[in-house]
Amino acid sequence: MPKIGVLALQGDVSEHVDALQRIAEGIDVLEVRKSGQIASCSALVLPGGESTTIVQQLNSSGLAGELEAAATKGLPILATCAGLVLISREIEGDNHVRPLGLMDIKISRNAFGPQRESFEADLDVKGMDRPYRAVFIRAPAVSEVGRDVQVLAKVGGLPVAVREKNLLGLAFHPELTDDMRFHQLFLKMLEA
């Protein structure tokens, strides 16, 4: 039985757990909080939250190295909002947070403004037959993509959904909607 880990250091942990449990019978969902748990997972979700705090917690817990190693070995990872910031190779204009460098993208943090300017948008997503209503909260955007990164959706010309091999990165919060298509896409990555 596949075990899906949800990094449980901060952010929308319970919302991702609920989303995964709603769409997938026969999977076990584990809230990952300590060293050694990632190795038992078939896939991993990096939820939103505050990227500076999450990086500090990853480093102090020893999970950063385990996460990097698992991603390099091909573990499917869904990274949303702050999770997308964490997996990037570079954060535009920010020397305080060192991202994990897992995906060949450059990120603009809070690209769409502060929390009070949060919004929803209908996205045309490659591979989806109808628009996806996405929730953006203090959202980042991708300002540069590497050669092997596939852009799945944009807002205002900026990539907000990207995929590179075993990594799926979203600038928005799919766990805050009833539309489970991105969680389903993530689970299909287990079959690849």
PDB file of C-alpha atoms in Angstrom:
ATOM      1  CA  MET A   1       0.000   0.000   0.000  1.00  0.00           C
ATOM      2  CA  PRO A   2       1.507   3.361  -0.992  1.00  0.00           C
ATOM      3  CA  LYS A   3       2.276   5.809   1.787  1.00  0.00           C
ATOM      4  CA  ILE A   4       2.009   9.513   0.936  1.00  0.00           C
ATOM      5  CA  GLY A   5       3.886  11.859   3.229  1.00  0.00           C
ATOM      6  CA  VAL A   6       2.773  15.419   3.935  1.00  0.00           C
ATOM      7  CA  LEU A   7       5.522  17.608   5.390  1.00  0.00           C
ATOM      8  CA  ALA A   8       3.912  18.690   8.660  1.00  0.00           C
ATOM      9  CA  LEU A   9       6.186  21.491   9.856  1.00  0.00           C
ATOM     10  CA  GLN A  10       3.771  24.323   9.026  1.00  0.00           C
ATOM     11  CA  GLY A  11       0.979  25.274   6.636  1.00  0.00           C
ATOM     12  CA  ASP A  12      -2.094  23.531   5.200  1.00  0.00           C
ATOM     13  CA  VAL A  13      -1.143  20.065   6.415  1.00  0.00           C
ATOM     14  CA  SER A  14      -4.595  18.783   7.412  1.00  0.00           C
ATOM     15  CA  GLU A  15      -6.156  20.155   4.211  1.00  0.00           C
ATOM     16  CA  HIS A  16      -3.698  18.151   2.046  1.00  0.00           C
ATOM     17  CA  VAL A  17      -4.213  15.042   4.194  1.00  0.00           C
ATOM     18  CA  ASP A  18      -8.004  15.374   3.780  1.00  0.00           C
ATOM     19  CA  ALA A  19      -7.699  15.919   0.004  1.00  0.00           C
ATOM     20  CA  LEU A  20      -5.525  12.832  -0.444  1.00  0.00           C
ATOM     21  CA  GLN A  21      -7.788  10.674   1.703  1.00  0.00           C
ATOM     22  CA  ARG A  22     -10.854  11.805  -0.262  1.00  0.00           C
ATOM     23  CA  ILE A  23      -9.486  10.759  -3.640  1.00  0.00           C
ATOM     24  CA  ALA A  24      -7.437   7.664  -2.954  1.00  0.00           C
ATOM     25  CA  GLU A  25      -8.643   4.487  -1.360  1.00  0.00           C
ATOM     26  CA  GLY A  26      -5.951   2.160  -0.164  1.00  0.00           C
ATOM     27  CA  ILE A  27      -3.281   4.744   0.576  1.00  0.00           C
ATOM     28  CA  ASP A  28      -1.835   5.656   3.907  1.00  0.00           C
ATOM     29  CA  VAL A  29      -1.133   9.348   4.580  1.00  0.00           C
ATOM     30  CA  LEU A  30       1.691  10.156   6.990  1.00  0.00           C
ATOM     31  CA  GLU A  31       2.346  13.573   8.537  1.00  0.00           C
ATOM     32  CA  VAL A  32       6.142  13.883   8.251  1.00  0.00           C
ATOM     33  CA  ARG A  33       7.675  15.697  11.217  1.00  0.00           C
ATOM     34  CA  LYS A  34      10.943  13.962  11.998  1.00  0.00           C
ATOM     35  CA  SER A  35      14.039  12.502  10.452  1.00  0.00           C
ATOM     36  CA  GLY A  36      13.664   9.017   9.006  1.00  0.00           C
ATOM     37  CA  GLN A  37      10.014   9.297   7.950  1.00  0.00           C
ATOM     38  CA  ILE A  38      10.581  10.401   4.336  1.00  0.00           C
ATOM     39  CA  ALA A  39      12.328   7.112   3.507  1.00  0.00           C
ATOM     40  CA  SER A  40       9.075   5.219   4.158  1.00  0.00           C
ATOM     41  CA  CYS A  41       7.053   7.382   1.748  1.00  0.00           C
ATOM     42  CA  SER A  42       6.097   6.612  -1.866  1.00  0.00           C
ATOM     43  CA  ALA A  43       5.474  10.330  -2.537  1.00  0.00           C
ATOM     44  CA  LEU A  44       5.598  13.614  -0.605  1.00  0.00           C
ATOM     45  CA  VAL A  45       3.594  16.849  -0.389  1.00  0.00           C
ATOM     46  CA  LEU A  46       5.315  20.119   0.577  1.00  0.00           C
ATOM     47  CA  PRO A  47       2.446  22.400   1.644  1.00  0.00           C
ATOM     48  CA  GLY A  48       2.303  26.165   1.755  1.00  0.00           C
ATOM     49  CA  GLY A  49       3.250  28.186   4.813  1.00  0.00           C
ATOM     50  CA  GLU A  50       6.090  30.620   5.455  1.00  0.00           C
ATOM     51  CA  SER A  51       9.124  29.542   3.434  1.00  0.00           C
ATOM     52  CA  THR A  52      11.754  31.079   5.754  1.00  0.00           C
ATOM     53  CA  THR A  53      10.332  29.217   8.758  1.00  0.00           C
ATOM     54  CA  ILE A  54       9.974  25.942   6.852  1.00  0.00           C
ATOM     55  CA  VAL A  55      13.605  26.087   5.637  1.00  0.00           C
ATOM     56  CA  GLN A  56      14.823  26.670   9.194  1.00  0.00           C
ATOM     57  CA  GLN A  57      12.768  23.724  10.452  1.00  0.00           C
ATOM     58  CA  LEU A  58      13.936  21.473   7.600  1.00  0.00           C
ATOM     59  CA  ASN A  59      17.556  22.264   8.392  1.00  0.00           C
ATOM     60  CA  SER A  60      17.265  21.911  12.178  1.00  0.00           C
ATOM     61  CA  SER A  61      15.319  18.625  11.940  1.00  0.00           C
ATOM     62  CA  GLY A  62      17.682  16.987   9.446  1.00  0.00           C
ATOM     63  CA  LEU A  63      14.837  16.629   6.946  1.00  0.00           C
ATOM     64  CA  ALA A  64      16.424  18.903   4.312  1.00  0.00           C
ATOM     65  CA  GLY A  65      19.090  16.376   3.332  1.00  0.00           C
ATOM     66  CA  GLU A  66      16.589  13.505   3.360  1.00  0.00           C
ATOM     67  CA  LEU A  67      14.203  15.485   1.155  1.00  0.00           C
ATOM     68  CA  GLU A  68      16.966  16.362  -1.334  1.00  0.00           C
ATOM     69  CA  ALA A  69      18.131  12.729  -1.486  1.00  0.00           C
ATOM     70  CA  ALA A  70      14.580  11.397  -1.980  1.00  0.00           C
ATOM     71  CA  ALA A  71      13.860  13.922  -4.763  1.00  0.00           C
ATOM     72  CA  THR A  72      17.112  13.023  -6.520  1.00  0.00           C
ATOM     73  CA  LYS A  73      16.122   9.333  -6.388  1.00  0.00           C
ATOM     74  CA  GLY A  74      12.807  10.167  -8.117  1.00  0.00           C
ATOM     75  CA  LEU A  75      10.329  10.417  -5.239  1.00  0.00           C
ATOM     76  CA  PRO A  76       7.208  12.191  -6.609  1.00  0.00           C
ATOM     77  CA  ILE A  77       6.807  15.560  -4.880  1.00  0.00           C
ATOM     78  CA  LEU A  78       3.888  17.992  -4.962  1.00  0.00           C
ATOM     79  CA  ALA A  79       5.050  21.433  -3.814  1.00  0.00           C
ATOM     80  CA  THR A  80       2.410  24.136  -3.270  1.00  0.00           C
ATOM     81  CA  CYS A  81       2.938  27.870  -2.642  1.00  0.00           C
ATOM     82  CA  ALA A  82       5.820  28.048  -0.121  1.00  0.00           C
ATOM     83  CA  GLY A  83       6.676  24.482  -1.130  1.00  0.00           C
ATOM     84  CA  LEU A  84       7.270  25.768  -4.663  1.00  0.00           C
ATOM     85  CA  VAL A  85       9.640  28.393  -3.242  1.00  0.00           C
ATOM     86  CA  LEU A  86      11.513  25.650  -1.355  1.00  0.00           C
ATOM     87  CA  ILE A  87      12.133  23.407  -4.377  1.00  0.00           C
ATOM     88  CA  SER A  88      13.366  26.238  -6.628  1.00  0.00           C
ATOM     89  CA  ARG A  89      17.008  26.741  -7.590  1.00  0.00           C
ATOM     90  CA  GLU A  90      16.862  30.487  -6.870  1.00  0.00           C
ATOM     91  CA  ILE A  91      14.635  33.070  -5.202  1.00  0.00           C
ATOM     92  CA  GLU A  92      14.632  36.424  -6.949  1.00  0.00           C
ATOM     93  CA  GLY A  93      16.099  39.194  -4.768  1.00  0.00           C
ATOM     94  CA  ASP A  94      16.229  37.099  -1.580  1.00  0.00           C
ATOM     95  CA  ASN A  95      19.506  36.139   0.060  1.00  0.00           C
ATOM     96  CA  HIS A  96      17.939  35.057   3.376  1.00  0.00           C
ATOM     97  CA  VAL A  97      16.383  31.780   2.241  1.00  0.00           C
ATOM     98  CA  ARG A  98      18.488  29.142   0.513  1.00  0.00           C
ATOM     99  CA  PRO A  99      16.098  26.975  -1.506  1.00  0.00           C
ATOM    100  CA  LEU A 100      16.711  23.262  -1.981  1.00  0.00           C
ATOM    101  CA  GLY A 101      17.539  23.621  -5.693  1.00  0.00           C
ATOM    102  CA  LEU A 102      15.469  20.607  -6.766  1.00  0.00           C
ATOM    103  CA  MET A 103      13.646  22.203  -9.731  1.00  0.00           C
ATOM    104  CA  ASP A 104      15.305  24.345 -12.397  1.00  0.00           C
ATOM    105  CA  ILE A 105      13.193  27.442 -11.765  1.00  0.00           C
ATOM    106  CA  LYS A 106      13.672  30.931 -10.387  1.00  0.00           C
ATOM    107  CA  ILE A 107      10.922  32.171  -8.066  1.00  0.00           C
ATOM    108  CA  SER A 108       9.484  35.589  -7.361  1.00  0.00           C
ATOM    109  CA  ARG A 109       8.084  35.444  -3.811  1.00  0.00           C
ATOM    110  CA  ASN A 110       4.743  37.173  -3.190  1.00  0.00           C
ATOM    111  CA  ALA A 111       4.605  37.937  -6.928  1.00  0.00           C
ATOM    112  CA  PHE A 112       0.940  38.852  -6.776  1.00  0.00           C
ATOM    113  CA  GLY A 113       1.107  41.046  -3.686  1.00  0.00           C
ATOM    114  CA  PRO A 114       0.464  40.652   0.051  1.00  0.00           C
ATOM    115  CA  GLN A 115      -2.199  38.463   1.624  1.00  0.00           C
ATOM    116  CA  ARG A 116      -4.900  41.124   1.351  1.00  0.00           C
ATOM    117  CA  GLU A 117      -4.498  40.871  -2.442  1.00  0.00           C
ATOM    118  CA  SER A 118      -5.219  37.145  -2.476  1.00  0.00           C
ATOM    119  CA  PHE A 119      -7.443  36.076  -5.360  1.00  0.00           C
ATOM    120  CA  GLU A 120      -8.943  33.216  -7.338  1.00  0.00           C
ATOM    121  CA  ALA A 121      -8.420  32.645 -11.047  1.00  0.00           C
ATOM    122  CA  ASP A 122      -9.582  30.196 -13.692  1.00  0.00           C
ATOM    123  CA  LEU A 123      -6.519  28.500 -15.164  1.00  0.00           C
ATOM    124  CA  ASP A 124      -6.205  26.841 -18.536  1.00  0.00           C
ATOM    125  CA  VAL A 125      -4.071  23.848 -17.595  1.00  0.00           C
ATOM    126  CA  LYS A 126      -2.266  21.674 -20.123  1.00  0.00           C
ATOM    127  CA  GLY A 127      -3.838  18.233 -20.035  1.00  0.00           C
ATOM    128  CA  MET A 128      -7.069  19.313 -18.303  1.00  0.00           C
ATOM    129  CA  ASP A 129     -10.325  19.431 -20.257  1.00  0.00           C
ATOM    130  CA  ARG A 130     -11.835  22.398 -18.416  1.00  0.00           C
ATOM    131  CA  PRO A 131     -10.543  25.408 -16.442  1.00  0.00           C
ATOM    132  CA  TYR A 132      -9.211  24.908 -12.934  1.00  0.00           C
ATOM    133  CA  ARG A 133     -10.322  27.473 -10.314  1.00  0.00           C
ATOM    134  CA  ALA A 134      -7.151  28.190  -8.318  1.00  0.00           C
ATOM    135  CA  VAL A 135      -6.803  29.958  -4.955  1.00  0.00           C
ATOM    136  CA  PHE A 136      -3.773  32.271  -4.676  1.00  0.00           C
ATOM    137  CA  ILE A 137      -2.726  33.491  -1.202  1.00  0.00           C
ATOM    138  CA  ARG A 138       0.465  35.604  -1.012  1.00  0.00           C
ATOM    139  CA  ALA A 139       1.462  33.525  -3.981  1.00  0.00           C
ATOM    140  CA  PRO A 140       4.840  33.190  -5.640  1.00  0.00           C
ATOM    141  CA  ALA A 141       5.266  32.928  -9.399  1.00  0.00           C
ATOM    142  CA  VAL A 142       7.949  31.399 -11.566  1.00  0.00           C
ATOM    143  CA  SER A 143      10.079  34.098 -13.195  1.00  0.00           C
ATOM    144  CA  GLU A 144      12.440  31.745 -15.103  1.00  0.00           C
ATOM    145  CA  VAL A 145      12.131  28.136 -16.178  1.00  0.00           C
ATOM    146  CA  GLY A 146      14.894  25.764 -17.133  1.00  0.00           C
ATOM    147  CA  ARG A 147      14.995  23.817 -20.377  1.00  0.00           C
ATOM    148  CA  ASP A 148      13.417  20.648 -18.948  1.00  0.00           C
ATOM    149  CA  VAL A 149      10.629  22.372 -16.994  1.00  0.00           C
ATOM    150  CA  GLN A 150       7.139  22.063 -18.445  1.00  0.00           C
ATOM    151  CA  VAL A 151       4.825  25.031 -17.832  1.00  0.00           C
ATOM    152  CA  LEU A 152       1.306  23.723 -17.178  1.00  0.00           C
ATOM    153  CA  ALA A 153      -0.514  27.016 -16.439  1.00  0.00           C
ATOM    154  CA  LYS A 154       0.062  30.780 -16.291  1.00  0.00           C
ATOM    155  CA  VAL A 155      -1.574  33.851 -14.758  1.00  0.00           C
ATOM    156  CA  GLY A 156      -0.823  37.214 -16.359  1.00  0.00           C
ATOM    157  CA  GLY A 157       1.946  35.606 -18.396  1.00  0.00           C
ATOM    158  CA  LEU A 158       3.681  34.190 -15.290  1.00  0.00           C
ATOM    159  CA  PRO A 159       3.998  30.407 -14.817  1.00  0.00           C
ATOM    160  CA  VAL A 160       2.065  29.201 -11.755  1.00  0.00           C
ATOM    161  CA  ALA A 161       2.004  25.434 -12.395  1.00  0.00           C
ATOM    162  CA  VAL A 162       5.176  23.654 -13.495  1.00  0.00           C
ATOM    163  CA  ARG A 163       6.503  20.129 -13.731  1.00  0.00           C
ATOM    164  CA  GLU A 164       9.994  18.723 -14.032  1.00  0.00           C
ATOM    165  CA  LYS A 165      10.373  14.945 -13.950  1.00  0.00           C
ATOM    166  CA  ASN A 166       9.112  13.808 -10.518  1.00  0.00           C
ATOM    167  CA  LEU A 167       8.381  17.340  -9.249  1.00  0.00           C
ATOM    168  CA  LEU A 168       5.022  19.125  -9.572  1.00  0.00           C
ATOM    169  CA  GLY A 169       5.079  22.746  -8.385  1.00  0.00           C
ATOM    170  CA  LEU A 170       2.028  24.971  -7.886  1.00  0.00           C
ATOM    171  CA  ALA A 171       1.949  28.629  -6.828  1.00  0.00           C
ATOM    172  CA  PHE A 172      -1.600  28.176  -5.540  1.00  0.00           C
ATOM    173  CA  HIS A 173      -3.464  26.012  -3.012  1.00  0.00           C
ATOM    174  CA  PRO A 174      -5.253  23.010  -4.587  1.00  0.00           C
ATOM    175  CA  GLU A 175      -6.083  21.713  -1.105  1.00  0.00           C
ATOM    176  CA  LEU A 176      -8.447  24.670  -0.569  1.00  0.00           C
ATOM    177  CA  THR A 177     -10.830  23.681  -3.370  1.00  0.00           C
ATOM    178  CA  ASP A 178     -13.129  20.752  -4.063  1.00  0.00           C
ATOM    179  CA  ASP A 179     -11.414  20.222  -7.435  1.00  0.00           C
ATOM    180  CA  MET A 180      -8.984  17.363  -6.829  1.00  0.00           C
ATOM    181  CA  ARG A 181      -7.446  17.210 -10.322  1.00  0.00           C
ATOM    182  CA  PHE A 182      -3.969  18.341  -9.221  1.00  0.00           C
ATOM    183  CA  HIS A 183      -3.906  15.847  -6.344  1.00  0.00           C
ATOM    184  CA  GLN A 184      -5.014  13.167  -8.839  1.00  0.00           C
ATOM    185  CA  LEU A 185      -2.233  14.199 -11.252  1.00  0.00           C
ATOM    186  CA  PHE A 186       0.210  13.952  -8.367  1.00  0.00           C
ATOM    187  CA  LEU A 187      -0.938  10.436  -7.470  1.00  0.00           C
ATOM    188  CA  LYS A 188      -0.604   9.381 -11.139  1.00  0.00           C
ATOM    189  CA  MET A 189       3.084  10.310 -10.846  1.00  0.00           C
ATOM    190  CA  LEU A 190       3.419   7.239  -8.588  1.00  0.00           C
ATOM    191  CA  GLU A 191       2.688   5.068 -11.621  1.00  0.00           C
ATOM    192  CA  ALA A 192       5.407   6.621 -13.773  1.00  0.00           C
TER     193      ALA A 192
END
